[in-house]
Amino acid sequence: MAYSEEQMRRIIAEYGPSVWRLAMAWLHNTADAEDIYQEVFLKLIRAKPTFENDAHQKAWFLQVTANCCKDHLKKAGRRHAAEEQPPAAEPAGENDALEAALDALPDRYRTIIHLYYFEGYQTGEIAGILKMKPSTVRSGLKRARKRLKDFMEGEVLDV
Amino acid sequence: MFEDRYRKYHQKIRPSDALNRETLALMQEAQDHRASEPERGFRWRPAYTVALAGAAAALLALSLTAGFWFSRGAQYIEESGDLDTVVSGGSADRENAADVPETSGGATGAEDGATSEEQPEAAPPEEEGNGESGGEEAPSGGSDSDETAPSGGDSGGSAESDPETPTDSEPEKPSAGEEPEEPADPRDPVIINDDETRTYTTIRAFLDDLKNKKTEGYGTHYYTARELIIVPSLLPDNARFRHFYLYPQTGRYAYSYLFTAEGVDYLLDIKVDASSASTLKELNQQKEAIQEEKVLTKFSGNQMMVLFGTSDLVTVSLTAVGSDQELTREQVSALLEQFALERCSLTNTIVDLTY
């Protein structure tokens, strides 16, 4: 199956942000996230997967992104660039505590938090995307919440 | 709420337009590159070659193994199961049977035929193997040969003592509806095709059979085991070769002659119980040993025993045909003085002998 330019644009527009956010959540590094971003879409061209529906396609993108991030960290070692910050969308003061709390989380916890709170996946779906046991995802989510709560000093986490 | 803050925080995080353009260009380039490549179909890989070679080698090995055991099995069946009934007793004997009138006592015996009407049938030699000769398979049965010799009907004096043990291969008696055949001469050779004995009416036939066995791949063991055969080297002038018996299971062999002395027919049975070489090495050792071996001769009753070396024993029995007269030792000695045995090599000397 060959994609037209228009199809490619649509795919990038539709799934690009999710890929980018997950890559950033995992890697916290813009340069690395850009590499992962392009690699994921090139895999789409090379593998030519067939999708049952949009949800399946999105899950495929997130799963490939997670795998690429894992491989990237394995190859490069832990290159967590603390100085790299995601672009501030709001006044810095509002997000300082959140960014600091997210930075303090281990990679896998940060990824679970992202997929759970932003992408809206259930723990079972997250387990499928990250190739983890559901119990591992649930325990990771629980620990991540506790750390965020402790770090944000009294922020009420409705989780 | 954390979730709202998180969503709000990440909502604005998006890839840059430049990154999207670059990614789009990469995707198009990759797709064009793939389009220029040949369609992915079956592609031969080195692993396929290795797998095919391995499979071929395995098949070849299996075929060779199966062929080997099949041939071994066939040879085993030929040597053991069908040895006596098909190989030994089959065509060779039928061919030999055709030679009977020329080579055996048949024609000449009929001419001599003084006692031909007295003996309707001759006893087969296997009877003696089960009889008084102590279970031995040799036809001439040692001291009891007057009862068990191949022509026991001749020597034992009565045909009535033998019919109780006829063999399947004995000549069939004519039925009532058939024309009566001429009475068989007792000196005619008895052709025996049973599970224990091969019968040859000439030494030549015996040798031919051995040669045939060799060419048929019968096995060098069988051939070489009898390469050094003990045969008469001196015979009375009127001696007529009668039978040659071979016992495939034991390697023994025996033969008989008819000859006339002073108007009396005599049957001479020679039973050879010689060791067999099972390998070429043993055969060569045997050949060396017999260069210096001693030959001892001993008379006992109507028998003469000749010991070649230490273990190869030949028993010669002499019986008068058609007479109840018991031979004295002097008579036996005098008659057997006309007779001598020696080892001969199957591959040279004996082949040229004519009997």
JSON list of N, CA, C and O in Angstrom, two decimals, chain A residues 64-99:
[
{"chain": "A", "resi": 64, "resn": "VAL", "atom": "N", "xyz": [4.94, 1.68, 18.75]},
{"chain": "A", "resi": 64, "resn": "VAL", "atom": "CA", "xyz": [6.22, 1.81, 18.04]},
{"chain": "A", "resi": 64, "resn": "VAL", "atom": "C", "xyz": [7.06, 2.91, 18.68]},
{"chain": "A", "resi": 64, "resn": "VAL", "atom": "O", "xyz": [8.28, 2.78, 18.82]},
{"chain": "A", "resi": 65, "resn": "THR", "atom": "N", "xyz": [6.39, 3.98, 19.08]},
{"chain": "A", "resi": 65, "resn": "THR", "atom": "CA", "xyz": [7.12, 5.06, 19.75]},
{"chain": "A", "resi": 65, "resn": "THR", "atom": "C", "xyz": [7.77, 4.57, 21.04]},
{"chain": "A", "resi": 65, "resn": "THR", "atom": "O", "xyz": [8.95, 4.87, 21.31]},
{"chain": "A", "resi": 66, "resn": "ALA", "atom": "N", "xyz": [7.00, 3.82, 21.81]},
{"chain": "A", "resi": 66, "resn": "ALA", "atom": "CA", "xyz": [7.55, 3.30, 23.07]},
{"chain": "A", "resi": 66, "resn": "ALA", "atom": "C", "xyz": [8.73, 2.38, 22.80]},
{"chain": "A", "resi": 66, "resn": "ALA", "atom": "O", "xyz": [9.77, 2.46, 23.49]},
{"chain": "A", "resi": 67, "resn": "ASN", "atom": "N", "xyz": [8.60, 1.52, 21.81]},
{"chain": "A", "resi": 67, "resn": "ASN", "atom": "CA", "xyz": [9.71, 0.61, 21.49]},
{"chain": "A", "resi": 67, "resn": "ASN", "atom": "C", "xyz": [10.94, 1.37, 21.03]},
{"chain": "A", "resi": 67, "resn": "ASN", "atom": "O", "xyz": [12.07, 1.04, 21.42]},
{"chain": "A", "resi": 68, "resn": "CYS", "atom": "N", "xyz": [10.72, 2.36, 20.19]},
{"chain": "A", "resi": 68, "resn": "CYS", "atom": "CA", "xyz": [11.86, 3.14, 19.70]},
{"chain": "A", "resi": 68, "resn": "CYS", "atom": "C", "xyz": [12.54, 3.88, 20.85]},
{"chain": "A", "resi": 68, "resn": "CYS", "atom": "O", "xyz": [13.78, 3.98, 20.89]},
{"chain": "A", "resi": 69, "resn": "CYS", "atom": "N", "xyz": [11.73, 4.40, 21.77]},
{"chain": "A", "resi": 69, "resn": "CYS", "atom": "CA", "xyz": [12.32, 5.09, 22.92]},
{"chain": "A", "resi": 69, "resn": "CYS", "atom": "C", "xyz": [13.14, 4.14, 23.77]},
{"chain": "A", "resi": 69, "resn": "CYS", "atom": "O", "xyz": [14.24, 4.47, 24.23]},
{"chain": "A", "resi": 70, "resn": "LYS", "atom": "N", "xyz": [12.60, 2.94, 23.99]},
{"chain": "A", "resi": 70, "resn": "LYS", "atom": "CA", "xyz": [13.34, 1.94, 24.78]},
{"chain": "A", "resi": 70, "resn": "LYS", "atom": "C", "xyz": [14.67, 1.62, 24.11]},
{"chain": "A", "resi": 70, "resn": "LYS", "atom": "O", "xyz": [15.72, 1.61, 24.75]},
{"chain": "A", "resi": 71, "resn": "ASP", "atom": "N", "xyz": [14.59, 1.35, 22.82]},
{"chain": "A", "resi": 71, "resn": "ASP", "atom": "CA", "xyz": [15.83, 1.01, 22.10]},
{"chain": "A", "resi": 71, "resn": "ASP", "atom": "C", "xyz": [16.81, 2.18, 22.13]},
{"chain": "A", "resi": 71, "resn": "ASP", "atom": "O", "xyz": [18.02, 1.96, 22.26]},
{"chain": "A", "resi": 72, "resn": "HIS", "atom": "N", "xyz": [16.25, 3.36, 21.99]},
{"chain": "A", "resi": 72, "resn": "HIS", "atom": "CA", "xyz": [17.12, 4.53, 21.99]},
{"chain": "A", "resi": 72, "resn": "HIS", "atom": "C", "xyz": [17.86, 4.66, 23.31]},
{"chain": "A", "resi": 72, "resn": "HIS", "atom": "O", "xyz": [19.07, 4.92, 23.34]},
{"chain": "A", "resi": 73, "resn": "LEU", "atom": "N", "xyz": [17.15, 4.46, 24.38]},
{"chain": "A", "resi": 73, "resn": "LEU", "atom": "CA", "xyz": [17.79, 4.59, 25.70]},
{"chain": "A", "resi": 73, "resn": "LEU", "atom": "C", "xyz": [18.79, 3.46, 25.92]},
{"chain": "A", "resi": 73, "resn": "LEU", "atom": "O", "xyz": [19.81, 3.64, 26.58]},
{"chain": "A", "resi": 74, "resn": "LYS", "atom": "N", "xyz": [18.48, 2.30, 25.40]},
{"chain": "A", "resi": 74, "resn": "LYS", "atom": "CA", "xyz": [19.43, 1.21, 25.54]},
{"chain": "A", "resi": 74, "resn": "LYS", "atom": "C", "xyz": [20.73, 1.51, 24.81]},
{"chain": "A", "resi": 74, "resn": "LYS", "atom": "O", "xyz": [21.83, 1.22, 25.30]},
{"chain": "A", "resi": 75, "resn": "LYS", "atom": "N", "xyz": [20.57, 2.03, 23.61]},
{"chain": "A", "resi": 75, "resn": "LYS", "atom": "CA", "xyz": [21.77, 2.29, 22.79]},
{"chain": "A", "resi": 75, "resn": "LYS", "atom": "C", "xyz": [22.57, 3.46, 23.36]},
{"chain": "A", "resi": 75, "resn": "LYS", "atom": "O", "xyz": [23.79, 3.40, 23.46]},
{"chain": "A", "resi": 76, "resn": "ALA", "atom": "N", "xyz": [21.89, 4.51, 23.67]},
{"chain": "A", "resi": 76, "resn": "ALA", "atom": "CA", "xyz": [22.60, 5.74, 24.03]},
{"chain": "A", "resi": 76, "resn": "ALA", "atom": "C", "xyz": [22.89, 5.81, 25.52]},
{"chain": "A", "resi": 76, "resn": "ALA", "atom": "O", "xyz": [23.58, 6.73, 25.95]},
{"chain": "A", "resi": 77, "resn": "GLY", "atom": "N", "xyz": [22.35, 4.89, 26.26]},
{"chain": "A", "resi": 77, "resn": "GLY", "atom": "CA", "xyz": [22.48, 5.02, 27.70]},
{"chain": "A", "resi": 77, "resn": "GLY", "atom": "C", "xyz": [21.49, 6.06, 28.18]},
{"chain": "A", "resi": 77, "resn": "GLY", "atom": "O", "xyz": [20.74, 6.65, 27.40]},
{"chain": "A", "resi": 78, "resn": "ARG", "atom": "N", "xyz": [21.54, 6.22, 29.39]},
{"chain": "A", "resi": 78, "resn": "ARG", "atom": "CA", "xyz": [20.57, 7.17, 29.92]},
{"chain": "A", "resi": 78, "resn": "ARG", "atom": "C", "xyz": [21.05, 8.59, 29.65]},
{"chain": "A", "resi": 78, "resn": "ARG", "atom": "O", "xyz": [22.03, 9.06, 30.22]},
{"chain": "A", "resi": 79, "resn": "ARG", "atom": "N", "xyz": [20.40, 9.22, 28.71]},
{"chain": "A", "resi": 79, "resn": "ARG", "atom": "CA", "xyz": [20.79, 10.59, 28.34]},
{"chain": "A", "resi": 79, "resn": "ARG", "atom": "C", "xyz": [19.61, 11.51, 28.69]},
{"chain": "A", "resi": 79, "resn": "ARG", "atom": "O", "xyz": [18.96, 12.07, 27.82]},
{"chain": "A", "resi": 80, "resn": "HIS", "atom": "N", "xyz": [19.38, 11.53, 29.88]},
{"chain": "A", "resi": 80, "resn": "HIS", "atom": "CA", "xyz": [18.25, 12.35, 30.30]},
{"chain": "A", "resi": 80, "resn": "HIS", "atom": "C", "xyz": [18.72, 13.79, 30.43]},
{"chain": "A", "resi": 80, "resn": "HIS", "atom": "O", "xyz": [19.46, 14.14, 31.34]},
{"chain": "A", "resi": 81, "resn": "ALA", "atom": "N", "xyz": [18.35, 14.57, 29.51]},
{"chain": "A", "resi": 81, "resn": "ALA", "atom": "CA", "xyz": [18.81, 15.96, 29.52]},
{"chain": "A", "resi": 81, "resn": "ALA", "atom": "C", "xyz": [17.88, 16.80, 30.40]},
{"chain": "A", "resi": 81, "resn": "ALA", "atom": "O", "xyz": [16.78, 17.17, 29.99]},
{"chain": "A", "resi": 82, "resn": "ALA", "atom": "N", "xyz": [18.37, 17.02, 31.55]},
{"chain": "A", "resi": 82, "resn": "ALA", "atom": "CA", "xyz": [17.53, 17.75, 32.50]},
{"chain": "A", "resi": 82, "resn": "ALA", "atom": "C", "xyz": [17.32, 19.20, 32.07]},
{"chain": "A", "resi": 82, "resn": "ALA", "atom": "O", "xyz": [16.30, 19.82, 32.39]},
{"chain": "A", "resi": 83, "resn": "GLU", "atom": "N", "xyz": [18.31, 19.67, 31.30]},
{"chain": "A", "resi": 83, "resn": "GLU", "atom": "CA", "xyz": [18.17, 21.08, 30.93]},
{"chain": "A", "resi": 83, "resn": "GLU", "atom": "C", "xyz": [17.12, 21.29, 29.84]},
{"chain": "A", "resi": 83, "resn": "GLU", "atom": "O", "xyz": [16.66, 22.41, 29.64]},
{"chain": "A", "resi": 84, "resn": "GLU", "atom": "N", "xyz": [16.83, 20.18, 29.14]},
{"chain": "A", "resi": 84, "resn": "GLU", "atom": "CA", "xyz": [15.83, 20.30, 28.09]},
{"chain": "A", "resi": 84, "resn": "GLU", "atom": "C", "xyz": [14.45, 20.38, 28.73]},
{"chain": "A", "resi": 84, "resn": "GLU", "atom": "O", "xyz": [14.07, 19.52, 29.50]},
{"chain": "A", "resi": 85, "resn": "GLN", "atom": "N", "xyz": [13.73, 21.33, 28.39]},
{"chain": "A", "resi": 85, "resn": "GLN", "atom": "CA", "xyz": [12.39, 21.47, 28.93]},
{"chain": "A", "resi": 85, "resn": "GLN", "atom": "C", "xyz": [11.41, 21.56, 27.78]},
{"chain": "A", "resi": 85, "resn": "GLN", "atom": "O", "xyz": [11.73, 22.13, 26.73]},
{"chain": "A", "resi": 86, "resn": "PRO", "atom": "N", "xyz": [10.26, 20.98, 27.97]},
{"chain": "A", "resi": 86, "resn": "PRO", "atom": "CA", "xyz": [9.24, 21.15, 26.94]},
{"chain": "A", "resi": 86, "resn": "PRO", "atom": "C", "xyz": [8.82, 22.62, 26.86]},
{"chain": "A", "resi": 86, "resn": "PRO", "atom": "O", "xyz": [8.92, 23.33, 27.85]},
{"chain": "A", "resi": 87, "resn": "PRO", "atom": "N", "xyz": [8.42, 23.00, 25.71]},
{"chain": "A", "resi": 87, "resn": "PRO", "atom": "CA", "xyz": [8.05, 24.41, 25.57]},
{"chain": "A", "resi": 87, "resn": "PRO", "atom": "C", "xyz": [6.92, 24.78, 26.52]},
{"chain": "A", "resi": 87, "resn": "PRO", "atom": "O", "xyz": [5.94, 24.04, 26.66]},
{"chain": "A", "resi": 88, "resn": "ALA", "atom": "N", "xyz": [7.13, 25.87, 27.16]},
{"chain": "A", "resi": 88, "resn": "ALA", "atom": "CA", "xyz": [6.15, 26.29, 28.15]},
{"chain": "A", "resi": 88, "resn": "ALA", "atom": "C", "xyz": [4.91, 26.81, 27.46]},
{"chain": "A", "resi": 88, "resn": "ALA", "atom": "O", "xyz": [4.98, 27.70, 26.61]},
{"chain": "A", "resi": 89, "resn": "ALA", "atom": "N", "xyz": [3.80, 26.24, 27.82]},
{"chain": "A", "resi": 89, "resn": "ALA", "atom": "CA", "xyz": [2.55, 26.68, 27.21]},
{"chain": "A", "resi": 89, "resn": "ALA", "atom": "C", "xyz": [1.83, 27.68, 28.09]},
{"chain": "A", "resi": 89, "resn": "ALA", "atom": "O", "xyz": [0.98, 28.43, 27.63]},
{"chain": "A", "resi": 90, "resn": "GLU", "atom": "N", "xyz": [2.24, 27.65, 29.33]},
{"chain": "A", "resi": 90, "resn": "GLU", "atom": "CA", "xyz": [1.60, 28.56, 30.26]},
{"chain": "A", "resi": 90, "resn": "GLU", "atom": "C", "xyz": [2.69, 29.32, 31.00]},
{"chain": "A", "resi": 90, "resn": "GLU", "atom": "O", "xyz": [3.86, 28.96, 30.89]},
{"chain": "A", "resi": 91, "resn": "PRO", "atom": "N", "xyz": [2.32, 30.26, 31.71]},
{"chain": "A", "resi": 91, "resn": "PRO", "atom": "CA", "xyz": [3.33, 30.93, 32.53]},
{"chain": "A", "resi": 91, "resn": "PRO", "atom": "C", "xyz": [4.11, 29.93, 33.36]},
{"chain": "A", "resi": 91, "resn": "PRO", "atom": "O", "xyz": [3.55, 28.96, 33.91]},
{"chain": "A", "resi": 92, "resn": "ALA", "atom": "N", "xyz": [5.40, 30.18, 33.40]},
{"chain": "A", "resi": 92, "resn": "ALA", "atom": "CA", "xyz": [6.28, 29.19, 34.00]},
{"chain": "A", "resi": 92, "resn": "ALA", "atom": "C", "xyz": [5.89, 28.87, 35.43]},
{"chain": "A", "resi": 92, "resn": "ALA", "atom": "O", "xyz": [6.03, 27.74, 35.87]},
{"chain": "A", "resi": 93, "resn": "GLY", "atom": "N", "xyz": [5.41, 29.82, 36.11]},
{"chain": "A", "resi": 93, "resn": "GLY", "atom": "CA", "xyz": [5.11, 29.59, 37.51]},
{"chain": "A", "resi": 93, "resn": "GLY", "atom": "C", "xyz": [4.10, 28.50, 37.75]},
{"chain": "A", "resi": 93, "resn": "GLY", "atom": "O", "xyz": [4.23, 27.72, 38.69]},
{"chain": "A", "resi": 94, "resn": "GLU", "atom": "N", "xyz": [3.15, 28.36, 36.88]},
{"chain": "A", "resi": 94, "resn": "GLU", "atom": "CA", "xyz": [2.10, 27.37, 37.08]},
{"chain": "A", "resi": 94, "resn": "GLU", "atom": "C", "xyz": [2.59, 25.94, 36.86]},
{"chain": "A", "resi": 94, "resn": "GLU", "atom": "O", "xyz": [2.05, 25.00, 37.42]},
{"chain": "A", "resi": 95, "resn": "ASN", "atom": "N", "xyz": [3.57, 25.83, 36.00]},
{"chain": "A", "resi": 95, "resn": "ASN", "atom": "CA", "xyz": [3.99, 24.47, 35.64]},
{"chain": "A", "resi": 95, "resn": "ASN", "atom": "C", "xyz": [5.29, 24.05, 36.29]},
{"chain": "A", "resi": 95, "resn": "ASN", "atom": "O", "xyz": [5.75, 22.94, 36.04]},
{"chain": "A", "resi": 96, "resn": "ASP", "atom": "N", "xyz": [5.89, 24.91, 37.06]},
{"chain": "A", "resi": 96, "resn": "ASP", "atom": "CA", "xyz": [7.17, 24.56, 37.66]},
{"chain": "A", "resi": 96, "resn": "ASP", "atom": "C", "xyz": [7.07, 23.28, 38.49]},
{"chain": "A", "resi": 96, "resn": "ASP", "atom": "O", "xyz": [7.89, 22.37, 38.35]},
{"chain": "A", "resi": 97, "resn": "ALA", "atom": "N", "xyz": [6.10, 23.26, 39.35]},
{"chain": "A", "resi": 97, "resn": "ALA", "atom": "CA", "xyz": [5.97, 22.11, 40.24]},
{"chain": "A", "resi": 97, "resn": "ALA", "atom": "C", "xyz": [5.66, 20.85, 39.44]},
{"chain": "A", "resi": 97, "resn": "ALA", "atom": "O", "xyz": [6.25, 19.78, 39.69]},
{"chain": "A", "resi": 98, "resn": "LEU", "atom": "N", "xyz": [4.79, 20.96, 38.45]},
{"chain": "A", "resi": 98, "resn": "LEU", "atom": "CA", "xyz": [4.43, 19.78, 37.65]},
{"chain": "A", "resi": 98, "resn": "LEU", "atom": "C", "xyz": [5.62, 19.27, 36.85]},
{"chain": "A", "resi": 98, "resn": "LEU", "atom": "O", "xyz": [5.91, 18.08, 36.82]},
{"chain": "A", "resi": 99, "resn": "GLU", "atom": "N", "xyz": [6.33, 20.21, 36.23]},
{"chain": "A", "resi": 99, "resn": "GLU", "atom": "CA", "xyz": [7.50, 19.79, 35.44]},
{"chain": "A", "resi": 99, "resn": "GLU", "atom": "C", "xyz": [8.55, 19.16, 36.32]},
{"chain": "A", "resi": 99, "resn": "GLU", "atom": "O", "xyz": [9.16, 18.13, 35.97]}
]
